[in-house]
């Protein structure tokens, strides 16, 4: 038992009011409703930051090193022993195609002490309409200059064997602001 490996704490990443609710068939509707309003790791993280000033210094994935997730009460409680070095907080991965959750996760990796979903979207006192806009304002996203250069360079080759379109571009990574290209104009300039 003493040679145990690290404990992995899985951290939920969900949009406001869009968390998963698990229930067994045949459960009463009241039990399902009660589960719907329980805190997740993420909403409990916001509540922790609102009530414990010491917690605000940690990123979301760092909280399990200093606090223990209590499954029965759905709350974070301060660790009594210094076992945080053997705990790893791991956020669920999110596909870039799930844009808002992807940018929410990106912001949670970089923002400390957020107390609500709205706080995550607030940068320099400005509440942004989306997580993508907040990530852009925070400087976490680049613009589409690299995509434009890549496509322009591809058009300059004599044989063009590149499939263009949103499906081919977004399969590898996400374009910030998709545009419709006029390849005839680019090809005329070659």
PDB file of C-alpha atoms in Angstrom:
ATOM      1  CA  UNK A   1       0.000   0.000   0.000  1.00  0.00           C
ATOM      2  CA  UNK A   2       2.853   2.418   0.646  1.00  0.00           C
ATOM      3  CA  UNK A   3       4.049   2.302  -2.953  1.00  0.00           C
ATOM      4  CA  UNK A   4       0.776   3.563  -4.375  1.00  0.00           C
ATOM      5  CA  UNK A   5       0.951   5.701  -7.444  1.00  0.00           C
ATOM      6  CA  UNK A   6      -0.638   9.092  -7.861  1.00  0.00           C
ATOM      7  CA  UNK A   7      -4.349   9.642  -7.421  1.00  0.00           C
ATOM      8  CA  UNK A   8      -6.042  11.098 -10.487  1.00  0.00           C
ATOM      9  CA  UNK A   9      -8.960  13.457  -9.807  1.00  0.00           C
ATOM     10  CA  UNK A  10     -11.099  13.886 -12.913  1.00  0.00           C
ATOM     11  CA  UNK A  11     -12.387  17.454 -13.250  1.00  0.00           C
ATOM     12  CA  UNK A  12     -15.591  18.256 -15.106  1.00  0.00           C
ATOM     13  CA  UNK A  13     -15.630  20.859 -17.882  1.00  0.00           C
ATOM     14  CA  UNK A  14     -19.175  21.883 -18.789  1.00  0.00           C
ATOM     15  CA  UNK A  15     -21.103  24.965 -19.752  1.00  0.00           C
ATOM     16  CA  UNK A  16     -23.419  26.663 -17.276  1.00  0.00           C
ATOM     17  CA  UNK A  17     -26.417  24.449 -16.540  1.00  0.00           C
ATOM     18  CA  UNK A  18     -25.181  21.794 -18.983  1.00  0.00           C
ATOM     19  CA  UNK A  19     -23.540  19.244 -16.682  1.00  0.00           C
ATOM     20  CA  UNK A  20     -24.178  15.530 -16.890  1.00  0.00           C
ATOM     21  CA  UNK A  21     -26.765  13.988 -14.568  1.00  0.00           C
ATOM     22  CA  UNK A  22     -26.511  10.265 -13.947  1.00  0.00           C
ATOM     23  CA  UNK A  23     -29.402   8.196 -12.647  1.00  0.00           C
ATOM     24  CA  UNK A  24     -30.645   4.649 -12.681  1.00  0.00           C
ATOM     25  CA  UNK A  25     -33.800   3.643 -14.450  1.00  0.00           C
ATOM     26  CA  UNK A  26     -36.683   3.502 -12.033  1.00  0.00           C
ATOM     27  CA  UNK A  27     -35.364   6.277  -9.782  1.00  0.00           C
ATOM     28  CA  UNK A  28     -37.943   8.723  -8.629  1.00  0.00           C
ATOM     29  CA  UNK A  29     -38.150  11.994 -10.505  1.00  0.00           C
ATOM     30  CA  UNK A  30     -37.373  13.873  -7.264  1.00  0.00           C
ATOM     31  CA  UNK A  31     -34.024  12.087  -6.985  1.00  0.00           C
ATOM     32  CA  UNK A  32     -33.208  12.990 -10.572  1.00  0.00           C
ATOM     33  CA  UNK A  33     -34.156  16.641  -9.966  1.00  0.00           C
ATOM     34  CA  UNK A  34     -32.028  16.730  -6.809  1.00  0.00           C
ATOM     35  CA  UNK A  35     -29.037  15.346  -8.733  1.00  0.00           C
ATOM     36  CA  UNK A  36     -29.534  18.019 -11.391  1.00  0.00           C
ATOM     37  CA  UNK A  37     -28.940  20.784  -8.843  1.00  0.00           C
ATOM     38  CA  UNK A  38     -25.916  19.216  -7.123  1.00  0.00           C
ATOM     39  CA  UNK A  39     -22.559  20.905  -7.551  1.00  0.00           C
ATOM     40  CA  UNK A  40     -20.013  19.461  -9.952  1.00  0.00           C
ATOM     41  CA  UNK A  41     -16.245  19.778  -9.454  1.00  0.00           C
ATOM     42  CA  UNK A  42     -16.389  22.958 -11.517  1.00  0.00           C
ATOM     43  CA  UNK A  43     -19.319  24.679  -9.809  1.00  0.00           C
ATOM     44  CA  UNK A  44     -17.889  23.667  -6.426  1.00  0.00           C
ATOM     45  CA  UNK A  45     -14.571  25.208  -7.532  1.00  0.00           C
ATOM     46  CA  UNK A  46     -16.387  28.492  -8.189  1.00  0.00           C
ATOM     47  CA  UNK A  47     -18.106  28.258  -4.778  1.00  0.00           C
ATOM     48  CA  UNK A  48     -14.754  27.468  -3.114  1.00  0.00           C
ATOM     49  CA  UNK A  49     -13.144  30.564  -4.672  1.00  0.00           C
ATOM     50  CA  UNK A  50     -16.073  32.693  -3.519  1.00  0.00           C
ATOM     51  CA  UNK A  51     -15.771  31.527   0.100  1.00  0.00           C
ATOM     52  CA  UNK A  52     -12.058  30.753   0.613  1.00  0.00           C
ATOM     53  CA  UNK A  53      -9.608  33.530  -0.356  1.00  0.00           C
ATOM     54  CA  UNK A  54      -6.640  31.086  -0.148  1.00  0.00           C
ATOM     55  CA  UNK A  55      -8.170  28.944  -2.899  1.00  0.00           C
ATOM     56  CA  UNK A  56      -8.106  31.830  -5.386  1.00  0.00           C
ATOM     57  CA  UNK A  57      -4.381  31.399  -5.947  1.00  0.00           C
ATOM     58  CA  UNK A  58      -4.881  28.017  -7.633  1.00  0.00           C
ATOM     59  CA  UNK A  59      -5.846  27.102 -11.152  1.00  0.00           C
ATOM     60  CA  UNK A  60      -8.756  24.681 -11.519  1.00  0.00           C
ATOM     61  CA  UNK A  61      -6.491  21.681 -12.125  1.00  0.00           C
ATOM     62  CA  UNK A  62      -4.271  22.637  -9.143  1.00  0.00           C
ATOM     63  CA  UNK A  63      -7.117  22.595  -6.595  1.00  0.00           C
ATOM     64  CA  UNK A  64      -6.956  18.782  -6.008  1.00  0.00           C
ATOM     65  CA  UNK A  65      -3.361  19.212  -4.775  1.00  0.00           C
ATOM     66  CA  UNK A  66      -4.594  21.380  -1.885  1.00  0.00           C
ATOM     67  CA  UNK A  67      -8.251  20.378  -1.462  1.00  0.00           C
ATOM     68  CA  UNK A  68     -10.018  17.033  -1.372  1.00  0.00           C
ATOM     69  CA  UNK A  69     -13.202  16.390  -3.371  1.00  0.00           C
ATOM     70  CA  UNK A  70     -15.939  15.081  -1.086  1.00  0.00           C
ATOM     71  CA  UNK A  71     -18.284  13.024  -3.260  1.00  0.00           C
ATOM     72  CA  UNK A  72     -21.113  12.811  -0.727  1.00  0.00           C
ATOM     73  CA  UNK A  73     -21.356  16.586  -0.119  1.00  0.00           C
ATOM     74  CA  UNK A  74     -20.043  17.661  -3.559  1.00  0.00           C
ATOM     75  CA  UNK A  75     -17.642  20.154  -1.989  1.00  0.00           C
ATOM     76  CA  UNK A  76     -13.909  20.810  -1.883  1.00  0.00           C
ATOM     77  CA  UNK A  77     -12.386  20.579   1.628  1.00  0.00           C
ATOM     78  CA  UNK A  78      -8.847  21.605   2.575  1.00  0.00           C
ATOM     79  CA  UNK A  79      -6.436  18.668   2.821  1.00  0.00           C
ATOM     80  CA  UNK A  80      -5.365  17.939   6.391  1.00  0.00           C
ATOM     81  CA  UNK A  81      -2.157  16.171   5.356  1.00  0.00           C
ATOM     82  CA  UNK A  82       0.384  17.196   2.764  1.00  0.00           C
ATOM     83  CA  UNK A  83      -0.401  14.532   0.163  1.00  0.00           C
ATOM     84  CA  UNK A  84      -1.002  17.007  -2.651  1.00  0.00           C
ATOM     85  CA  UNK A  85       2.219  15.986  -4.382  1.00  0.00           C
ATOM     86  CA  UNK A  86       0.663  12.570  -5.016  1.00  0.00           C
ATOM     87  CA  UNK A  87      -2.561  13.966  -6.526  1.00  0.00           C
ATOM     88  CA  UNK A  88      -3.068  14.976 -10.146  1.00  0.00           C
ATOM     89  CA  UNK A  89      -6.036  17.078 -11.207  1.00  0.00           C
ATOM     90  CA  UNK A  90      -6.962  16.219 -14.769  1.00  0.00           C
ATOM     91  CA  UNK A  91      -9.655  18.059 -16.696  1.00  0.00           C
ATOM     92  CA  UNK A  92     -11.604  16.044 -19.198  1.00  0.00           C
ATOM     93  CA  UNK A  93     -10.399  16.689 -22.724  1.00  0.00           C
ATOM     94  CA  UNK A  94     -12.685  18.662 -25.018  1.00  0.00           C
ATOM     95  CA  UNK A  95     -12.709  18.578 -28.800  1.00  0.00           C
ATOM     96  CA  UNK A  96     -11.995  21.896 -30.575  1.00  0.00           C
ATOM     97  CA  UNK A  97     -15.207  21.236 -32.515  1.00  0.00           C
ATOM     98  CA  UNK A  98     -17.114  21.814 -29.255  1.00  0.00           C
ATOM     99  CA  UNK A  99     -16.012  25.424 -29.433  1.00  0.00           C
ATOM    100  CA  UNK A 100     -17.462  27.032 -26.287  1.00  0.00           C
ATOM    101  CA  UNK A 101     -16.476  24.155 -23.982  1.00  0.00           C
ATOM    102  CA  UNK A 102     -13.041  24.036 -25.626  1.00  0.00           C
ATOM    103  CA  UNK A 103     -12.461  27.743 -24.917  1.00  0.00           C
ATOM    104  CA  UNK A 104     -13.903  27.401 -21.407  1.00  0.00           C
ATOM    105  CA  UNK A 105     -11.323  24.678 -20.730  1.00  0.00           C
ATOM    106  CA  UNK A 106      -8.575  26.838 -22.205  1.00  0.00           C
ATOM    107  CA  UNK A 107      -9.553  29.721 -19.918  1.00  0.00           C
ATOM    108  CA  UNK A 108      -9.697  27.431 -16.867  1.00  0.00           C
ATOM    109  CA  UNK A 109      -6.114  26.380 -17.568  1.00  0.00           C
ATOM    110  CA  UNK A 110      -4.991  30.036 -17.443  1.00  0.00           C
ATOM    111  CA  UNK A 111      -7.357  31.862 -15.053  1.00  0.00           C
ATOM    112  CA  UNK A 112      -7.066  31.746 -11.261  1.00  0.00           C
ATOM    113  CA  UNK A 113      -9.761  32.424  -8.695  1.00  0.00           C
ATOM    114  CA  UNK A 114     -12.842  32.528 -10.921  1.00  0.00           C
ATOM    115  CA  UNK A 115     -16.061  32.542  -8.899  1.00  0.00           C
ATOM    116  CA  UNK A 116     -18.623  31.956 -11.676  1.00  0.00           C
ATOM    117  CA  UNK A 117     -19.042  31.186 -15.342  1.00  0.00           C
ATOM    118  CA  UNK A 118     -19.477  34.917 -15.977  1.00  0.00           C
ATOM    119  CA  UNK A 119     -16.226  35.601 -14.136  1.00  0.00           C
ATOM    120  CA  UNK A 120     -14.401  33.236 -16.507  1.00  0.00           C
ATOM    121  CA  UNK A 121     -15.693  35.327 -19.438  1.00  0.00           C
ATOM    122  CA  UNK A 122     -14.648  38.618 -17.791  1.00  0.00           C
ATOM    123  CA  UNK A 123     -11.277  40.007 -18.879  1.00  0.00           C
ATOM    124  CA  UNK A 124     -10.018  43.384 -17.616  1.00  0.00           C
ATOM    125  CA  UNK A 125     -13.467  44.215 -16.250  1.00  0.00           C
ATOM    126  CA  UNK A 126     -15.222  43.487 -19.564  1.00  0.00           C
ATOM    127  CA  UNK A 127     -17.765  40.655 -19.685  1.00  0.00           C
ATOM    128  CA  UNK A 128     -17.345  39.033 -23.114  1.00  0.00           C
ATOM    129  CA  UNK A 129     -20.275  37.377 -24.907  1.00  0.00           C
ATOM    130  CA  UNK A 130     -18.464  34.053 -25.341  1.00  0.00           C
ATOM    131  CA  UNK A 131     -15.542  32.076 -23.953  1.00  0.00           C
ATOM    132  CA  UNK A 132     -13.842  32.364 -27.344  1.00  0.00           C
ATOM    133  CA  UNK A 133     -14.035  36.170 -27.176  1.00  0.00           C
ATOM    134  CA  UNK A 134     -12.632  36.107 -23.636  1.00  0.00           C
ATOM    135  CA  UNK A 135      -9.760  33.839 -24.699  1.00  0.00           C
ATOM    136  CA  UNK A 136      -9.006  36.194 -27.589  1.00  0.00           C
ATOM    137  CA  UNK A 137      -9.073  39.227 -25.273  1.00  0.00           C
ATOM    138  CA  UNK A 138      -6.746  37.438 -22.873  1.00  0.00           C
ATOM    139  CA  UNK A 139      -4.309  36.829 -25.756  1.00  0.00           C
ATOM    140  CA  UNK A 140      -4.636  33.045 -25.698  1.00  0.00           C
ATOM    141  CA  UNK A 141      -5.634  32.788 -29.371  1.00  0.00           C
ATOM    142  CA  UNK A 142      -3.791  33.830 -32.443  1.00  0.00           C
ATOM    143  CA  UNK A 143      -5.507  35.363 -35.413  1.00  0.00           C
ATOM    144  CA  UNK A 144      -5.976  33.587 -38.753  1.00  0.00           C
ATOM    145  CA  UNK A 145      -2.872  35.030 -40.408  1.00  0.00           C
ATOM    146  CA  UNK A 146      -1.128  31.640 -40.325  1.00  0.00           C
ATOM    147  CA  UNK A 147      -4.121  29.997 -42.082  1.00  0.00           C
ATOM    148  CA  UNK A 148      -4.191  32.731 -44.716  1.00  0.00           C
ATOM    149  CA  UNK A 149      -0.480  32.358 -45.422  1.00  0.00           C
ATOM    150  CA  UNK A 150      -0.767  28.576 -45.556  1.00  0.00           C
ATOM    151  CA  UNK A 151      -3.645  28.657 -48.046  1.00  0.00           C
ATOM    152  CA  UNK A 152      -1.984  31.353 -50.169  1.00  0.00           C
ATOM    153  CA  UNK A 153       1.243  29.330 -50.252  1.00  0.00           C
ATOM    154  CA  UNK A 154      -0.676  26.179 -51.214  1.00  0.00           C
ATOM    155  CA  UNK A 155      -2.254  28.067 -54.116  1.00  0.00           C
ATOM    156  CA  UNK A 156       1.179  28.979 -55.465  1.00  0.00           C
ATOM    157  CA  UNK A 157       2.166  25.375 -56.094  1.00  0.00           C
ATOM    158  CA  UNK A 158       1.660  24.111 -59.638  1.00  0.00           C
ATOM    159  CA  UNK A 159      -0.234  21.022 -58.522  1.00  0.00           C
ATOM    160  CA  UNK A 160      -2.824  21.665 -55.906  1.00  0.00           C
ATOM    161  CA  UNK A 161      -3.849  18.486 -54.086  1.00  0.00           C
ATOM    162  CA  UNK A 162      -5.351  20.080 -51.015  1.00  0.00           C
ATOM    163  CA  UNK A 163      -8.969  19.617 -50.034  1.00  0.00           C
ATOM    164  CA  UNK A 164     -10.256  23.036 -49.015  1.00  0.00           C
ATOM    165  CA  UNK A 165     -13.250  23.665 -46.853  1.00  0.00           C
ATOM    166  CA  UNK A 166     -14.322  23.899 -43.258  1.00  0.00           C
ATOM    167  CA  UNK A 167     -14.269  20.140 -42.681  1.00  0.00           C
ATOM    168  CA  UNK A 168     -10.613  19.749 -43.684  1.00  0.00           C
ATOM    169  CA  UNK A 169      -9.464  22.820 -41.775  1.00  0.00           C
ATOM    170  CA  UNK A 170     -11.267  22.100 -38.525  1.00  0.00           C
ATOM    171  CA  UNK A 171     -10.236  18.440 -38.371  1.00  0.00           C
ATOM    172  CA  UNK A 172      -6.678  19.362 -37.345  1.00  0.00           C
ATOM    173  CA  UNK A 173      -7.303  22.648 -35.580  1.00  0.00           C
ATOM    174  CA  UNK A 174      -9.790  25.453 -35.387  1.00  0.00           C
ATOM    175  CA  UNK A 175      -9.906  28.549 -37.538  1.00  0.00           C
ATOM    176  CA  UNK A 176     -10.698  31.623 -35.450  1.00  0.00           C
ATOM    177  CA  UNK A 177     -12.799  33.400 -38.053  1.00  0.00           C
ATOM    178  CA  UNK A 178     -13.784  31.199 -41.004  1.00  0.00           C
ATOM    179  CA  UNK A 179     -13.973  33.103 -44.299  1.00  0.00           C
ATOM    180  CA  UNK A 180     -14.920  32.195 -47.840  1.00  0.00           C
ATOM    181  CA  UNK A 181     -11.815  32.168 -50.024  1.00  0.00           C
ATOM    182  CA  UNK A 182     -11.837  33.349 -53.626  1.00  0.00           C
ATOM    183  CA  UNK A 183      -9.203  30.982 -55.035  1.00  0.00           C
ATOM    184  CA  UNK A 184      -9.615  32.272 -58.588  1.00  0.00           C
ATOM    185  CA  UNK A 185      -8.303  35.647 -57.425  1.00  0.00           C
ATOM    186  CA  UNK A 186      -5.363  34.009 -55.641  1.00  0.00           C
ATOM    187  CA  UNK A 187      -4.572  31.814 -58.655  1.00  0.00           C
ATOM    188  CA  UNK A 188      -4.607  34.851 -61.010  1.00  0.00           C
ATOM    189  CA  UNK A 189      -1.842  36.436 -58.942  1.00  0.00           C
ATOM    190  CA  UNK A 190       0.524  33.471 -59.404  1.00  0.00           C
TER     191      UNK A 190
END
